[in-house]
Amino acid sequence: MNLMPSPIRVSIVIPVYKGEKSLPSLLGEIAQLHQVQTTPSGNIFEVSEVILVHDCGPDHSDVVIEQLVERYDFVRSIWLSRNYGQHPATLAGMASCTGDWVVTMDEDRQQNPQDIAPMLDLAIKDSLQIVYAKPMNAPPHGLVRNMLSATAKKIALTLFGGSHTPGSFNSFRLIDGEIARILAAYCGDGVYLDMGLFWVATRIGYCNVLLRQEDRQSSYSMGMLLAHFWRMVLTSGTRPLRLIAIAGVLSFMLAILLIVYALYGKYISSTPIQGWTSLLAITAFFSGLIMISIGVVAEYLALSMGIAMGKPLYMISSKPVRPIR
């Protein structure tokens, strides 16, 4: 007798700040995924739970959340004591989820729950640990904000490099359940969530999606977005800090070249050397030494910061991480 395999259980974590108007219709869409169903590639799954994390916004989202918990038996609520921000709220939900996979998404209906199925297919097909949604259309924001966002991503690409960069991040994610729960247990204050995910995961993919028009204006001000970007820089690792040491090495090398040029001109070619040459060489020499020293100190600070933020030394998984084919 052939038994139907158990469906893959998917938990959805939604940090809620201003979801009074958008949450009911979003949960109505997600409710359709609570029934066992099949993805385009034939994988059987169900949304086993939805965790709504109330981040103490200025509207009546709390009342709406209570109503949704009463209406749907698969919806659970988490009440934060104050407004902590999107990433801490998301981590709080991840720590309480039980699914095989965890989906994080916003409450504004910009992201379509129907895209979870192709994201899950991609994760299973390529043995991925994290799948980010990759919007194929422009974000439904203003021109200035989109330009600043694109600029921030270019800066991130330059600073961090690698095949997976902050420019590829998106709040619509599919995460292996083990990774989500372990990261939520280790992460400390001030950690940029996606940087934390890159601490413990290497197999990361991207699924093409189309964004929908937001039901409301974004609650992120320009100042909040800048603070968000700066937190990403601070938790990204040692590469930005190493720029200090690299600049110091370049300054030191410039000083050596100037000294060689000055000595060659004075004793071999009999070229008159202006006084500013020696002054510039001395300034570049000691500036380089100072910046190299600061770079070394920055490395120690980065190590301490990683410990303080809860960066795990290792993570044990219950299943093997498949090699890239």
PDB file of N, CA, C and O in Angstrom, residues 10-44:
ATOM      1  N   VAL A  10       5.330  24.465   6.550  1.00  0.00           N
ATOM      2  CA  VAL A  10       5.893  25.803   6.367  1.00  0.00           C
ATOM      3  C   VAL A  10       5.307  26.736   7.420  1.00  0.00           C
ATOM      4  O   VAL A  10       4.082  26.824   7.568  1.00  0.00           O
ATOM      5  N   SER A  11       6.172  27.399   8.161  1.00  0.00           N
ATOM      6  CA  SER A  11       5.754  28.434   9.108  1.00  0.00           C
ATOM      7  C   SER A  11       5.964  29.797   8.463  1.00  0.00           C
ATOM      8  O   SER A  11       6.982  30.025   7.801  1.00  0.00           O
ATOM      9  N   ILE A  12       5.020  30.690   8.657  1.00  0.00           N
ATOM     10  CA  ILE A  12       5.149  32.055   8.142  1.00  0.00           C
ATOM     11  C   ILE A  12       5.252  33.016   9.323  1.00  0.00           C
ATOM     12  O   ILE A  12       4.404  32.996  10.223  1.00  0.00           O
ATOM     13  N   VAL A  13       6.294  33.828   9.316  1.00  0.00           N
ATOM     14  CA  VAL A  13       6.516  34.828  10.368  1.00  0.00           C
ATOM     15  C   VAL A  13       6.286  36.215   9.769  1.00  0.00           C
ATOM     16  O   VAL A  13       6.912  36.576   8.767  1.00  0.00           O
ATOM     17  N   ILE A  14       5.391  36.978  10.382  1.00  0.00           N
ATOM     18  CA  ILE A  14       5.061  38.309   9.878  1.00  0.00           C
ATOM     19  C   ILE A  14       5.235  39.324  11.012  1.00  0.00           C
ATOM     20  O   ILE A  14       4.441  39.336  11.963  1.00  0.00           O
ATOM     21  N   PRO A  15       6.272  40.172  10.963  1.00  0.00           N
ATOM     22  CA  PRO A  15       6.364  41.259  11.930  1.00  0.00           C
ATOM     23  C   PRO A  15       5.320  42.325  11.602  1.00  0.00           C
ATOM     24  O   PRO A  15       5.191  42.741  10.450  1.00  0.00           O
ATOM     25  N   VAL A  16       4.567  42.740  12.590  1.00  0.00           N
ATOM     26  CA  VAL A  16       3.439  43.647  12.357  1.00  0.00           C
ATOM     27  C   VAL A  16       3.689  44.980  13.046  1.00  0.00           C
ATOM     28  O   VAL A  16       3.887  45.030  14.265  1.00  0.00           O
ATOM     29  N   TYR A  17       3.691  46.046  12.265  1.00  0.00           N
ATOM     30  CA  TYR A  17       3.855  47.395  12.816  1.00  0.00           C
ATOM     31  C   TYR A  17       2.626  48.252  12.520  1.00  0.00           C
ATOM     32  O   TYR A  17       2.039  48.840  13.415  1.00  0.00           O
ATOM     33  N   LYS A  18       2.236  48.302  11.247  1.00  0.00           N
ATOM     34  CA  LYS A  18       1.022  49.020  10.844  1.00  0.00           C
ATOM     35  C   LYS A  18       0.196  48.108   9.941  1.00  0.00           C
ATOM     36  O   LYS A  18       0.045  48.355   8.756  1.00  0.00           O
ATOM     37  N   GLY A  19      -0.344  47.051  10.516  1.00  0.00           N
ATOM     38  CA  GLY A  19      -1.048  46.067   9.712  1.00  0.00           C
ATOM     39  C   GLY A  19      -2.548  46.039   9.917  1.00  0.00           C
ATOM     40  O   GLY A  19      -3.214  45.084   9.520  1.00  0.00           O
ATOM     41  N   GLU A  20      -3.089  47.080  10.517  1.00  0.00           N
ATOM     42  CA  GLU A  20      -4.522  47.102  10.834  1.00  0.00           C
ATOM     43  C   GLU A  20      -5.394  46.857   9.608  1.00  0.00           C
ATOM     44  O   GLU A  20      -6.361  46.097   9.661  1.00  0.00           O
ATOM     45  N   LYS A  21      -5.060  47.474   8.477  1.00  0.00           N
ATOM     46  CA  LYS A  21      -5.902  47.378   7.287  1.00  0.00           C
ATOM     47  C   LYS A  21      -5.508  46.229   6.368  1.00  0.00           C
ATOM     48  O   LYS A  21      -6.354  45.659   5.688  1.00  0.00           O
ATOM     49  N   SER A  22      -4.232  45.896   6.326  1.00  0.00           N
ATOM     50  CA  SER A  22      -3.768  44.909   5.348  1.00  0.00           C
ATOM     51  C   SER A  22      -3.785  43.477   5.864  1.00  0.00           C
ATOM     52  O   SER A  22      -3.884  42.525   5.077  1.00  0.00           O
ATOM     53  N   LEU A  23      -3.691  43.266   7.159  1.00  0.00           N
ATOM     54  CA  LEU A  23      -3.574  41.914   7.702  1.00  0.00           C
ATOM     55  C   LEU A  23      -4.765  41.004   7.371  1.00  0.00           C
ATOM     56  O   LEU A  23      -4.559  39.849   6.986  1.00  0.00           O
ATOM     57  N   PRO A  24      -6.017  41.460   7.516  1.00  0.00           N
ATOM     58  CA  PRO A  24      -7.130  40.542   7.247  1.00  0.00           C
ATOM     59  C   PRO A  24      -7.111  39.958   5.835  1.00  0.00           C
ATOM     60  O   PRO A  24      -7.303  38.748   5.646  1.00  0.00           O
ATOM     61  N   SER A  25      -6.871  40.791   4.824  1.00  0.00           N
ATOM     62  CA  SER A  25      -6.847  40.272   3.456  1.00  0.00           C
ATOM     63  C   SER A  25      -5.625  39.392   3.220  1.00  0.00           C
ATOM     64  O   SER A  25      -5.694  38.398   2.491  1.00  0.00           O
ATOM     65  N   LEU A  26      -4.482  39.723   3.839  1.00  0.00           N
ATOM     66  CA  LEU A  26      -3.291  38.892   3.696  1.00  0.00           C
ATOM     67  C   LEU A  26      -3.510  37.515   4.305  1.00  0.00           C
ATOM     68  O   LEU A  26      -3.170  36.492   3.697  1.00  0.00           O
ATOM     69  N   LEU A  27      -4.096  37.470   5.477  1.00  0.00           N
ATOM     70  CA  LEU A  27      -4.358  36.173   6.114  1.00  0.00           C
ATOM     71  C   LEU A  27      -5.400  35.378   5.333  1.00  0.00           C
ATOM     72  O   LEU A  27      -5.365  34.142   5.308  1.00  0.00           O
ATOM     73  N   GLY A  28      -6.322  36.090   4.658  1.00  0.00           N
ATOM     74  CA  GLY A  28      -7.275  35.391   3.808  1.00  0.00           C
ATOM     75  C   GLY A  28      -6.579  34.659   2.673  1.00  0.00           C
ATOM     76  O   GLY A  28      -6.965  33.543   2.297  1.00  0.00           O
ATOM     77  N   GLU A  29      -5.534  35.263   2.110  1.00  0.00           N
ATOM     78  CA  GLU A  29      -4.756  34.607   1.060  1.00  0.00           C
ATOM     79  C   GLU A  29      -3.956  33.435   1.617  1.00  0.00           C
ATOM     80  O   GLU A  29      -3.877  32.358   1.005  1.00  0.00           O
ATOM     81  N   ILE A  30      -3.350  33.647   2.787  1.00  0.00           N
ATOM     82  CA  ILE A  30      -2.527  32.591   3.373  1.00  0.00           C
ATOM     83  C   ILE A  30      -3.388  31.398   3.791  1.00  0.00           C
ATOM     84  O   ILE A  30      -2.942  30.244   3.735  1.00  0.00           O
ATOM     85  N   ALA A  31      -4.632  31.643   4.187  1.00  0.00           N
ATOM     86  CA  ALA A  31      -5.520  30.556   4.616  1.00  0.00           C
ATOM     87  C   ALA A  31      -5.702  29.514   3.513  1.00  0.00           C
ATOM     88  O   ALA A  31      -5.899  28.327   3.797  1.00  0.00           O
ATOM     89  N   GLN A  32      -5.618  29.951   2.262  1.00  0.00           N
ATOM     90  CA  GLN A  32      -5.736  29.010   1.142  1.00  0.00           C
ATOM     91  C   GLN A  32      -4.567  28.032   1.106  1.00  0.00           C
ATOM     92  O   GLN A  32      -4.681  26.929   0.557  1.00  0.00           O
ATOM     93  N   LEU A  33      -3.433  28.436   1.683  1.00  0.00           N
ATOM     94  CA  LEU A  33      -2.251  27.581   1.692  1.00  0.00           C
ATOM     95  C   LEU A  33      -2.206  26.684   2.926  1.00  0.00           C
ATOM     96  O   LEU A  33      -1.292  25.871   3.057  1.00  0.00           O
ATOM     97  N   HIS A  34      -3.173  26.844   3.822  1.00  0.00           N
ATOM     98  CA  HIS A  34      -3.208  26.001   5.015  1.00  0.00           C
ATOM     99  C   HIS A  34      -3.636  24.579   4.674  1.00  0.00           C
ATOM    100  O   HIS A  34      -3.314  23.631   5.395  1.00  0.00           O
ATOM    101  N   GLN A  35      -4.337  24.424   3.566  1.00  0.00           N
ATOM    102  CA  GLN A  35      -4.718  23.093   3.105  1.00  0.00           C
ATOM    103  C   GLN A  35      -3.533  22.434   2.404  1.00  0.00           C
ATOM    104  O   GLN A  35      -2.741  23.098   1.736  1.00  0.00           O
ATOM    105  N   VAL A  36      -3.405  21.134   2.567  1.00  0.00           N
ATOM    106  CA  VAL A  36      -2.327  20.394   1.911  1.00  0.00           C
ATOM    107  C   VAL A  36      -2.460  20.536   0.401  1.00  0.00           C
ATOM    108  O   VAL A  36      -3.538  20.314  -0.159  1.00  0.00           O
ATOM    109  N   GLN A  37      -1.389  20.920  -0.254  1.00  0.00           N
ATOM    110  CA  GLN A  37      -1.414  21.131  -1.697  1.00  0.00           C
ATOM    111  C   GLN A  37      -0.067  20.821  -2.305  1.00  0.00           C
ATOM    112  O   GLN A  37       0.902  20.521  -1.596  1.00  0.00           O
ATOM    113  N   THR A  38       0.002  20.896  -3.624  1.00  0.00           N
ATOM    114  CA  THR A  38       1.194  20.494  -4.360  1.00  0.00           C
ATOM    115  C   THR A  38       1.800  21.691  -5.082  1.00  0.00           C
ATOM    116  O   THR A  38       1.080  22.497  -5.682  1.00  0.00           O
ATOM    117  N   THR A  39       3.117  21.793  -5.036  1.00  0.00           N
ATOM    118  CA  THR A  39       3.822  22.862  -5.730  1.00  0.00           C
ATOM    119  C   THR A  39       3.892  22.542  -7.222  1.00  0.00           C
ATOM    120  O   THR A  39       3.577  21.414  -7.642  1.00  0.00           O
ATOM    121  N   PRO A  40       4.289  23.492  -8.070  1.00  0.00           N
ATOM    122  CA  PRO A  40       4.423  23.207  -9.509  1.00  0.00           C
ATOM    123  C   PRO A  40       5.345  22.035  -9.820  1.00  0.00           C
ATOM    124  O   PRO A  40       5.177  21.350 -10.832  1.00  0.00           O
ATOM    125  N   SER A  41       6.317  21.757  -8.943  1.00  0.00           N
ATOM    126  CA  SER A  41       7.241  20.644  -9.179  1.00  0.00           C
ATOM    127  C   SER A  41       6.817  19.363  -8.484  1.00  0.00           C
ATOM    128  O   SER A  41       7.562  18.382  -8.476  1.00  0.00           O
ATOM    129  N   GLY A  42       5.644  19.372  -7.860  1.00  0.00           N
ATOM    130  CA  GLY A  42       5.126  18.152  -7.267  1.00  0.00           C
ATOM    131  C   GLY A  42       5.453  17.936  -5.803  1.00  0.00           C
ATOM    132  O   GLY A  42       5.207  16.843  -5.274  1.00  0.00           O
ATOM    133  N   ASN A  43       5.987  18.928  -5.122  1.00  0.00           N
ATOM    134  CA  ASN A  43       6.257  18.802  -3.694  1.00  0.00           C
ATOM    135  C   ASN A  43       4.986  19.112  -2.895  1.00  0.00           C
ATOM    136  O   ASN A  43       4.303  20.097  -3.158  1.00  0.00           O
ATOM    137  N   ILE A  44       4.684  18.259  -1.925  1.00  0.00           N
ATOM    138  CA  ILE A  44       3.482  18.422  -1.112  1.00  0.00           C
ATOM    139  C   ILE A  44       3.822  19.267   0.112  1.00  0.00           C
ATOM    140  O   ILE A  44       4.779  18.969   0.838  1.00  0.00           O
TER     141      ILE A  44
END
